[in-house]
mmCIF file of C-alpha atoms in Angstrom:
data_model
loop_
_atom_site.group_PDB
_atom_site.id
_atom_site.type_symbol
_atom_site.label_atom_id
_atom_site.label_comp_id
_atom_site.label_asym_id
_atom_site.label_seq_id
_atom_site.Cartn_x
_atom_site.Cartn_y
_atom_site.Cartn_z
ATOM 1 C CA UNK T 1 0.000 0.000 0.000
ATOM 2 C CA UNK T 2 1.058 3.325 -0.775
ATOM 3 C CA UNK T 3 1.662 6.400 2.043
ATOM 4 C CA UNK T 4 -1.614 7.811 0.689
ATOM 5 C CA UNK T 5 -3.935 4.935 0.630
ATOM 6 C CA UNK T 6 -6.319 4.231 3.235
ATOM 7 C CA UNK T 7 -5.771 2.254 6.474
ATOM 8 C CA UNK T 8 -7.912 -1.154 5.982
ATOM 9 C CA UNK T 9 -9.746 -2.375 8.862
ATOM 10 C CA UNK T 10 -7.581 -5.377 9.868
ATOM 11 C CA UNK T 11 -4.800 -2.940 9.962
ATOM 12 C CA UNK T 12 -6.842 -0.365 12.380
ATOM 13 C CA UNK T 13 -7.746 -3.037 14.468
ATOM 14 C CA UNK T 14 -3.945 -4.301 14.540
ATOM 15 C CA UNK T 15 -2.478 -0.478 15.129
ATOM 16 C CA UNK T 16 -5.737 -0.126 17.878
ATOM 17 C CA UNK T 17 -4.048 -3.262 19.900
ATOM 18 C CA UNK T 18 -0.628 -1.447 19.367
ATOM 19 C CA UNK T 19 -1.336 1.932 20.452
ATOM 20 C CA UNK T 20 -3.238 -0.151 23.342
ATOM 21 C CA UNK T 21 0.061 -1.694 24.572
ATOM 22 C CA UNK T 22 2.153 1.665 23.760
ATOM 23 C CA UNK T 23 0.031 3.941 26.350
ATOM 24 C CA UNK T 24 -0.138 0.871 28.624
ATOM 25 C CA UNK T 25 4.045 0.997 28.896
ATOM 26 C CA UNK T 26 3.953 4.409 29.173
ATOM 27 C CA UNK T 27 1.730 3.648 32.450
ATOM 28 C CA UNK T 28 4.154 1.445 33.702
ATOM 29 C CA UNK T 29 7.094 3.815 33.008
ATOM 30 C CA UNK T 30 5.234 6.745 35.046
ATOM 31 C CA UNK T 31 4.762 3.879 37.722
ATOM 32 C CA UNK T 32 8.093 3.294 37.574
ATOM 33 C CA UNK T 33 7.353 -0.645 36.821
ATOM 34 C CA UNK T 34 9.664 -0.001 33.909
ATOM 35 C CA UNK T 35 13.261 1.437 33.590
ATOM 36 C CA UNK T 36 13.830 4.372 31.646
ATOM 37 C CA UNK T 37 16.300 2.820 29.254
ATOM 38 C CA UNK T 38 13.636 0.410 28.390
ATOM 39 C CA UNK T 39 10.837 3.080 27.952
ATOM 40 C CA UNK T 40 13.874 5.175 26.072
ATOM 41 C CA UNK T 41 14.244 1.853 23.459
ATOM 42 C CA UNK T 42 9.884 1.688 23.637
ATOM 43 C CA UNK T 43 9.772 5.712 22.461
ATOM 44 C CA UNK T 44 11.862 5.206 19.678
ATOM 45 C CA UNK T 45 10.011 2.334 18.005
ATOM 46 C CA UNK T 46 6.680 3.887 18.519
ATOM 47 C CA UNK T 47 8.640 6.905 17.179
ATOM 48 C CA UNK T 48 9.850 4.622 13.910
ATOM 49 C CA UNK T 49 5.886 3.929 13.242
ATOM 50 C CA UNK T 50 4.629 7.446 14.136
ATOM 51 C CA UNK T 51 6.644 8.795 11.485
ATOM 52 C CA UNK T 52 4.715 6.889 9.095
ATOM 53 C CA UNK T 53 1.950 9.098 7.731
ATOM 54 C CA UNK T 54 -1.334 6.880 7.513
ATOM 55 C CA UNK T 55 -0.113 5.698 11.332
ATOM 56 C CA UNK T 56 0.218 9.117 12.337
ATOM 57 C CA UNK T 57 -2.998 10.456 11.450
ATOM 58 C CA UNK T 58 -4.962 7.679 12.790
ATOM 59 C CA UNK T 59 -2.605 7.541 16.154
ATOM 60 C CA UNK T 60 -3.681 11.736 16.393
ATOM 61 C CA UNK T 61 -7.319 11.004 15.813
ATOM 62 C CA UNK T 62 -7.064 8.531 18.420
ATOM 63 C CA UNK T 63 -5.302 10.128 21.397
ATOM 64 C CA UNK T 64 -7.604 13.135 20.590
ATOM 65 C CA UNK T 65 -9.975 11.239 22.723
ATOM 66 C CA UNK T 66 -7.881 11.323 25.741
ATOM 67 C CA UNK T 67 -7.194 7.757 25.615
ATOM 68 C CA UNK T 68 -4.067 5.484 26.116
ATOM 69 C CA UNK T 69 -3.400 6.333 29.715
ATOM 70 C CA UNK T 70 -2.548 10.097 29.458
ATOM 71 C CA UNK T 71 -0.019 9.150 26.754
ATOM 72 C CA UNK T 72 0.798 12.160 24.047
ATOM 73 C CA UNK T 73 2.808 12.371 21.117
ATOM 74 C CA UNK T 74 4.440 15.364 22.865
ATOM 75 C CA UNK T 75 6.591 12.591 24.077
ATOM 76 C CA UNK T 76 8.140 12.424 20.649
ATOM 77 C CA UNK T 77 9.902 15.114 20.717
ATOM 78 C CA UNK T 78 12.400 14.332 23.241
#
């Protein structure tokens, strides 16, 4: 598929379970359940798939609902 083309539904559901498990480390990082070089290694794979466009825009739309534990992609730009 190309950059442009439109997230199928399989893949929604897929990134849905991802983004799931990405705010629920971030929760365990604030709770200190997991050390910082292992939320560091985390950030920068969700990082790697946030830069991808059709990702990005449906990871926005999503946390625009307050969702995913508190987690923002203002933790990006570290």
């Amino acid at each position: 598929m190309g950059p442009d083309e439109e997230l199928t539904q399989i893949e929604k559901i897929v990134l849905f379970d991802y983004f799931n498990l990405c705010g629920e480390e971030y929760l365990f990082y604030k709770q200190r359940q997991i050390h910082p070089d292992v939320w560091k290694s985390w950030l920068n794979g969700m990082q790697f798939y946030y830069n991808q466009p059709r990702v990005r825009a449906l990871w926005i739309e999503e946390l625009r609902q307050n969702s995913y534990y508190e987690f923002s992609i203002n933790l990006f730009e570290h």
